[in-house]
Amino acid sequence: MYKSHTAFLLVCVVIQVLGVVIFLKGFIPVKNAVPGHATLLDLPPEPWENHTVASQSHGAHSEDSGNPGPLLPPIFGRLVIMLVDAMRADFMYGDSGKNFMPYTRALVDSNSSVSFIAKAHPPTVTMPRIKGLTTGSIPGFVDIALNLDSKALVEDNIITQMYRAGRRMVFYGDDTWLKLFPDHFVRYDGTTSFFVTDYTEVDNNVTRHVAPELSRTDWDVMILHYLGLDHIGHLAGPASPLVGPKLREMDKIVETIHTTVMEQDSERDLPTLLVLCGDHGMSNAGSHGGASAPETLTTLVFLSSLFSGGKGSSHVTSPVYQTGLAPTLALTFGLPVPQNSLGQVMTPLLARSSARDQLRAVQINAHQLVGVLQANMAEFDREPGYQLYQQAVKMHSGWLKALVSGESVTSLETLGQRVSQQYSRAMESIVDRVAASLSEYDMHAMVVGITLLVQVLFILLVASRQFLTEIVPVAEAWMVYIPPPALLLSSFFLVLSAHVSLCTSTTGWASAELCSGPAGWLMSLAAVISTSVCVSLMIKLFFLTDGKALISAASHGLHMCCSLPLEALFLLAGVVLHTVSLGSSSLVEEEHQTWYFLQTTLFFLIMMSNPQPSHQQPIACEDTTTTSSPIDMYTQRISLSEREQKDDGKTVKKTSTKKESTLFEQNVRSGCGALSRQDFVPERLRRMVAVLVLLLTSRLLRSWNQTGIVMADRPDIGDWFVRPENKIYLSSLVVASFLVIFILQWRTCDFTSSLLLGLGLIGIYHYRAKTGVLAAPWILHTDKGIFEARLVYLVIIIHLCWTCLGLLKTWTQHLQTENVENFTANRDGIQENDLRTTQSFNKENKNWKDSRKTFVDGLFTTLVLLEALLLRPHNTTVLAVTVFQQYLLHELVLPWTVLSPSVPLLSLLHVWMGQAAFYFQGNSNSIATIDISAGYVGMEDYVQEVAGMLTCLSTYAGPFLWFSSLLVFIAKRYSRPYPALLQACFTIIITRTLPVTAYTVITTMQRYHLFVWSVFSPKLLYEAMLTAVTAAVVVLILCLGVPLQMIGTIHKLTHTTR
Amino acid sequence: MRMRNLANLCLLRATALLSLWLLSTLSSCSLLQKPTVFLRYFCVAYGAVQLHVSVDVQKKNNATNAGAVSGRPVKGWKISSFVKGFLFFLLSILSFHVIAVLYGAPLQEDTEETFSWALLMATLTALPCWCMLGSRLETWVAVVLNRPESEIESFLQTTVLCTVVGAWLGAFPIPLDWDRPWQVWPIPCSVGALLGHTGGLVLSAIQAKRHRLDTTRKMV
Ligand SMILES: [Zn+2]
Ligand SMILES: [Zn+2]
């Protein structure tokens, strides 16, 4: 009966998701990496004058590269990389360096080292940073999304270069390296950063290998990755008293390695290079991922016997890019520079080699960068960087001529400096150009995505009348929205030809994403079909239907909005306000504030509003059984206000803001007999108290997890509970939360269900205790708790099955009675039968309603159990409070408000609650706050699909919970829920389409904004993810609704036919 | 007669408010530099203005024996009722403080700032109610929430709602990252409340004037 409505919503959801995906593909740039590895054959020849520079083709990519130039002699023989995770710059160069790292700091201050402040490119997350350090390339933004996925690094990098050159390498530390570089190391021991609470074991695990390795002589490269500092940062922040001892420990290790290596160097031909570096910094709150200075500025110290005794250089205060490490290591170890590196060699390290070698090194570096330029630019020879490079080569050639002709040393030196400067200018220009091109956008795809979204928004707005006022269960009303095939076909060809002509045009509009490759063409086809559907729909709406209908629909909608009570009006205004706020980058960063502010105001408005008689609400809902559509408050309201206007135009005009509530009150008075204000006082008081409790709990959750940028540094309640010394408090907190959850859910569940719930909660506690986060005296040995977690999964699945079984049972029962009834109907006379069927119908209807209630409650309980397992222990309180808030809202507040009879307003309220709950969990619009550990619950090792799904479930716990509680409310309060569900789905879709459409437009306009990578793009990913999540929820609700509806239909049909 | 008074009263108060503000900006304790000190002095001064004007109004009301404001008898200045009213005034300060905390003001830090703001809000909303309606809390709430039934009620409702909405709108610039000194809590909300209150005063002055014109026209 509602097939066309359902189909319409599904089409909208699909087109919406498609639009977002296409936009995302166009917005996030693609990097053209050169495959393969650089070899020594790729080295350019030294520019002697007999090589005419102008005709010299670019060595790396031409057939006749001729004889490659001479090798650069290696400066160092052995390499020790000591990577201290989250070692930010001021831990070394600031006061804490002076206090806690005396040995290294003394070397830096006495010029016995070469030291830099290394600037990391965002995202400042470990995996992309390791990639950046080793390949020298700037990671694309996609790398964050794929950060979870540790596959072997195929891009050319310094570690593989070492490996190919036959260097023997050992590795100890974060096992990310072992995943990135499989089979590269002769000896290794990886530690997982799985237990973030552990900051001693992870490091001892590395340090215990240092002394044995130093006594061996069979390695050329040793890499140590210390995780402890990062874990301390995440636990307690950079100001924590734990940081000092950790730095001292690191300093001791540097001292051990440095002194040993210095001793050994006297017996070796070439000195050893010790690199102390950080992969990224940490913010003042202790997290990382963003682009702020404390997160990006890291320590980079080179130590060697070559520099000892003040022969190094003084500390360079202006930051260099971290990407420079790869070419620097390559050139000082006599290896080719990794092909896709965008780094510039750090020249102070070369200071002790000859002037000719120094120039040769920068030449190789510049040559390699030209290769990158060539890969990313179609017309690279017109780039200023390339022209600068050619000039530099010419000057270099001149310098070599001068060298042979025996110029004086001083003039050679000044000339050499000029050549070197010219090379750096060329390199800088090239790096800037390529880095800028990495943020070049595929405007074609972006515009296509936005067009799709705008069209969906428009169609939804046009359809809003159908969905918001009454849902007519006949197909005829929907014929308006089915375009004729001829129109569909012609618009299809029109759009297709436009798209193809754009794709084949040479004006730069040809999209890389949509016009190439089978995936691109598939997506193009989908886009073309959706666009033509939308276009034909719009043409039909505008030209073929009565224009008056549209106008009246618009005026009707406006009228509806104007006649709403204040809190409902605020719900609508809030959606618009939130959408507008997305335009400001700081409001995007602090989006949680927007939602908290809106939510609090809404609660206050509900608290202040005039009471709604409680007994009117069930009437409004029960009526639906007979009138076949839920009576909406709007229609009631409009007729009322019209009447009022007829009565007394003046009063309506005069009263401004309070008009509606008073009007409504009058309606209540007149409609429900002589009910004076006094009758509502106890209810009003009760509601006020309930809303106050809601406000207080929201405020509590708000300081539970401080989030965003400004407030994130502040200590919050959650942080306090996570501290290792408060384990016992955390345990009791979790127990209390589980008790609250159990008691609240126990009310609604049957015995088996509550038993399963209890078992599941106990299992979760046991699991967390097994991992060592919670206290449990009966557990002695801690591990990952995989078995326990899997047991809980089993309980959850059983619970789900039990829930579905209950529904199935009612259905089969129903079918049986149906048969019996049919049988009796055939046997008995009609008059007798009539009475009986009505009775049995009523009984069965009640029966059916009960089982539906149990079903949705069971679903909700299943979800709660799953989230309790996935959320971090201190966040189980957020879960418990959310369940409590849901109880308050559904049982004590909503029935007495004007919101409850109107499904769209209810859905809007639940969307808001879900958004606020999302931030209550500690989420933000920065990638850094995603809790990846949820993806490992009950998993032996990393499986991308499962981890992604679990992380998504835990990250969007708040929205999921509130969406399903909306389902619960509708299924319980509405006797015919399917039309109500359609309305809810419609509202959910339109409230998602509006911000996501606005946000795609905003990001397109702001694409050259300074914060585009640190603020706008992560938010875009969140928006896209939320859209996907919402779409999944909508599809699920519609699917769940179909069986409910089917049975309802059978009922009605059997009832009416008799 | 009373309508005329009300319009004048509104304008008088608006002038008083603006001149107080101007005076403080010229002196050393402006809102920007020392928000808490400013708010405290301001509340005392503006409270005094209100008390004076309303005592005046009440005297007149009593004299013309129109003391009953639309059926709600205005009690005289008895000690017990004064104490009761004062307690309600304190209660309103406390509830504004709680509201600020519920809206996200820090609970433990910045207590003085939050309190000053609550004091300001109470002075701008609860104090006029106390002065003009006497010390019955139910009446205060009813006047603000329900449809006004008299000139004074509509005046109170307009100013109170304007003040609250002004303070609410004032919260908007706080999370923006402009790093201006005036973005610090409670300055934007206080400025919003003050501007809203002034706006409300002007609005009710206009209302009163127009109403007076209407009624005179009718009488003619
Ligand atoms: Zn890291
Ligand atoms: Zn970290």
JSON list of N, CA and C in Angstrom, two decimals, chain A residues 641-655 659:
[
{"chain": "A", "resi": 641, "resn": "SER", "atom": "N", "xyz": [-6.14, 27.60, 14.11]},
{"chain": "A", "resi": 641, "resn": "SER", "atom": "CA", "xyz": [-5.69, 28.98, 14.01]},
{"chain": "A", "resi": 641, "resn": "SER", "atom": "C", "xyz": [-6.55, 29.74, 13.01]},
{"chain": "A", "resi": 642, "resn": "GLU", "atom": "N", "xyz": [-7.03, 29.01, 11.99]},
{"chain": "A", "resi": 642, "resn": "GLU", "atom": "CA", "xyz": [-7.92, 29.67, 11.04]},
{"chain": "A", "resi": 642, "resn": "GLU", "atom": "C", "xyz": [-9.19, 30.12, 11.74]},
{"chain": "A", "resi": 643, "resn": "ARG", "atom": "N", "xyz": [-9.69, 29.20, 12.55]},
{"chain": "A", "resi": 643, "resn": "ARG", "atom": "CA", "xyz": [-10.91, 29.53, 13.28]},
{"chain": "A", "resi": 643, "resn": "ARG", "atom": "C", "xyz": [-10.66, 30.76, 14.15]},
{"chain": "A", "resi": 644, "resn": "GLU", "atom": "N", "xyz": [-9.53, 30.72, 14.77]},
{"chain": "A", "resi": 644, "resn": "GLU", "atom": "CA", "xyz": [-9.19, 31.80, 15.68]},
{"chain": "A", "resi": 644, "resn": "GLU", "atom": "C", "xyz": [-9.11, 33.13, 14.93]},
{"chain": "A", "resi": 645, "resn": "GLN", "atom": "N", "xyz": [-8.54, 33.02, 13.74]},
{"chain": "A", "resi": 645, "resn": "GLN", "atom": "CA", "xyz": [-8.39, 34.25, 12.97]},
{"chain": "A", "resi": 645, "resn": "GLN", "atom": "C", "xyz": [-9.74, 34.82, 12.59]},
{"chain": "A", "resi": 646, "resn": "LYS", "atom": "N", "xyz": [-10.66, 33.92, 12.26]},
{"chain": "A", "resi": 646, "resn": "LYS", "atom": "CA", "xyz": [-11.99, 34.39, 11.92]},
{"chain": "A", "resi": 646, "resn": "LYS", "atom": "C", "xyz": [-12.62, 35.08, 13.13]},
{"chain": "A", "resi": 647, "resn": "ASP", "atom": "N", "xyz": [-12.39, 34.44, 14.26]},
{"chain": "A", "resi": 647, "resn": "ASP", "atom": "CA", "xyz": [-13.00, 34.96, 15.47]},
{"chain": "A", "resi": 647, "resn": "ASP", "atom": "C", "xyz": [-12.54, 36.38, 15.76]},
{"chain": "A", "resi": 648, "resn": "ASP", "atom": "N", "xyz": [-11.25, 36.50, 15.81]},
{"chain": "A", "resi": 648, "resn": "ASP", "atom": "CA", "xyz": [-10.74, 37.78, 16.28]},
{"chain": "A", "resi": 648, "resn": "ASP", "atom": "C", "xyz": [-9.38, 38.03, 15.63]},
{"chain": "A", "resi": 649, "resn": "GLY", "atom": "N", "xyz": [-9.44, 38.68, 14.49]},
{"chain": "A", "resi": 649, "resn": "GLY", "atom": "CA", "xyz": [-8.21, 38.89, 13.74]},
{"chain": "A", "resi": 649, "resn": "GLY", "atom": "C", "xyz": [-7.21, 39.73, 14.51]},
{"chain": "A", "resi": 650, "resn": "LYS", "atom": "N", "xyz": [-7.69, 40.61, 15.30]},
{"chain": "A", "resi": 650, "resn": "LYS", "atom": "CA", "xyz": [-6.82, 41.56, 15.95]},
{"chain": "A", "resi": 650, "resn": "LYS", "atom": "C", "xyz": [-5.90, 40.90, 16.97]},
{"chain": "A", "resi": 651, "resn": "THR", "atom": "N", "xyz": [-6.47, 40.07, 17.80]},
{"chain": "A", "resi": 651, "resn": "THR", "atom": "CA", "xyz": [-5.66, 39.46, 18.87]},
{"chain": "A", "resi": 651, "resn": "THR", "atom": "C", "xyz": [-4.57, 38.58, 18.27]},
{"chain": "A", "resi": 652, "resn": "VAL", "atom": "N", "xyz": [-4.92, 37.87, 17.21]},
{"chain": "A", "resi": 652, "resn": "VAL", "atom": "CA", "xyz": [-3.93, 36.97, 16.61]},
{"chain": "A", "resi": 652, "resn": "VAL", "atom": "C", "xyz": [-2.77, 37.79, 16.06]},
{"chain": "A", "resi": 653, "resn": "LYS", "atom": "N", "xyz": [-3.10, 38.91, 15.48]},
{"chain": "A", "resi": 653, "resn": "LYS", "atom": "CA", "xyz": [-2.06, 39.72, 14.88]},
{"chain": "A", "resi": 653, "resn": "LYS", "atom": "C", "xyz": [-1.15, 40.32, 15.96]},
{"chain": "A", "resi": 654, "resn": "LYS", "atom": "N", "xyz": [-1.78, 40.70, 17.04]},
{"chain": "A", "resi": 654, "resn": "LYS", "atom": "CA", "xyz": [-1.02, 41.44, 18.03]},
{"chain": "A", "resi": 654, "resn": "LYS", "atom": "C", "xyz": [-0.02, 40.57, 18.80]},
{"chain": "A", "resi": 655, "resn": "THR", "atom": "N", "xyz": [-0.49, 39.44, 19.29]},
{"chain": "A", "resi": 655, "resn": "THR", "atom": "CA", "xyz": [0.41, 38.62, 20.09]},
{"chain": "A", "resi": 655, "resn": "THR", "atom": "C", "xyz": [1.47, 38.02, 19.17]},
{"chain": "A", "resi": 659, "resn": "LYS", "atom": "N", "xyz": [1.97, 33.49, 20.93]},
{"chain": "A", "resi": 659, "resn": "LYS", "atom": "CA", "xyz": [0.66, 33.28, 20.35]},
{"chain": "A", "resi": 659, "resn": "LYS", "atom": "C", "xyz": [0.27, 31.81, 20.36]}
]
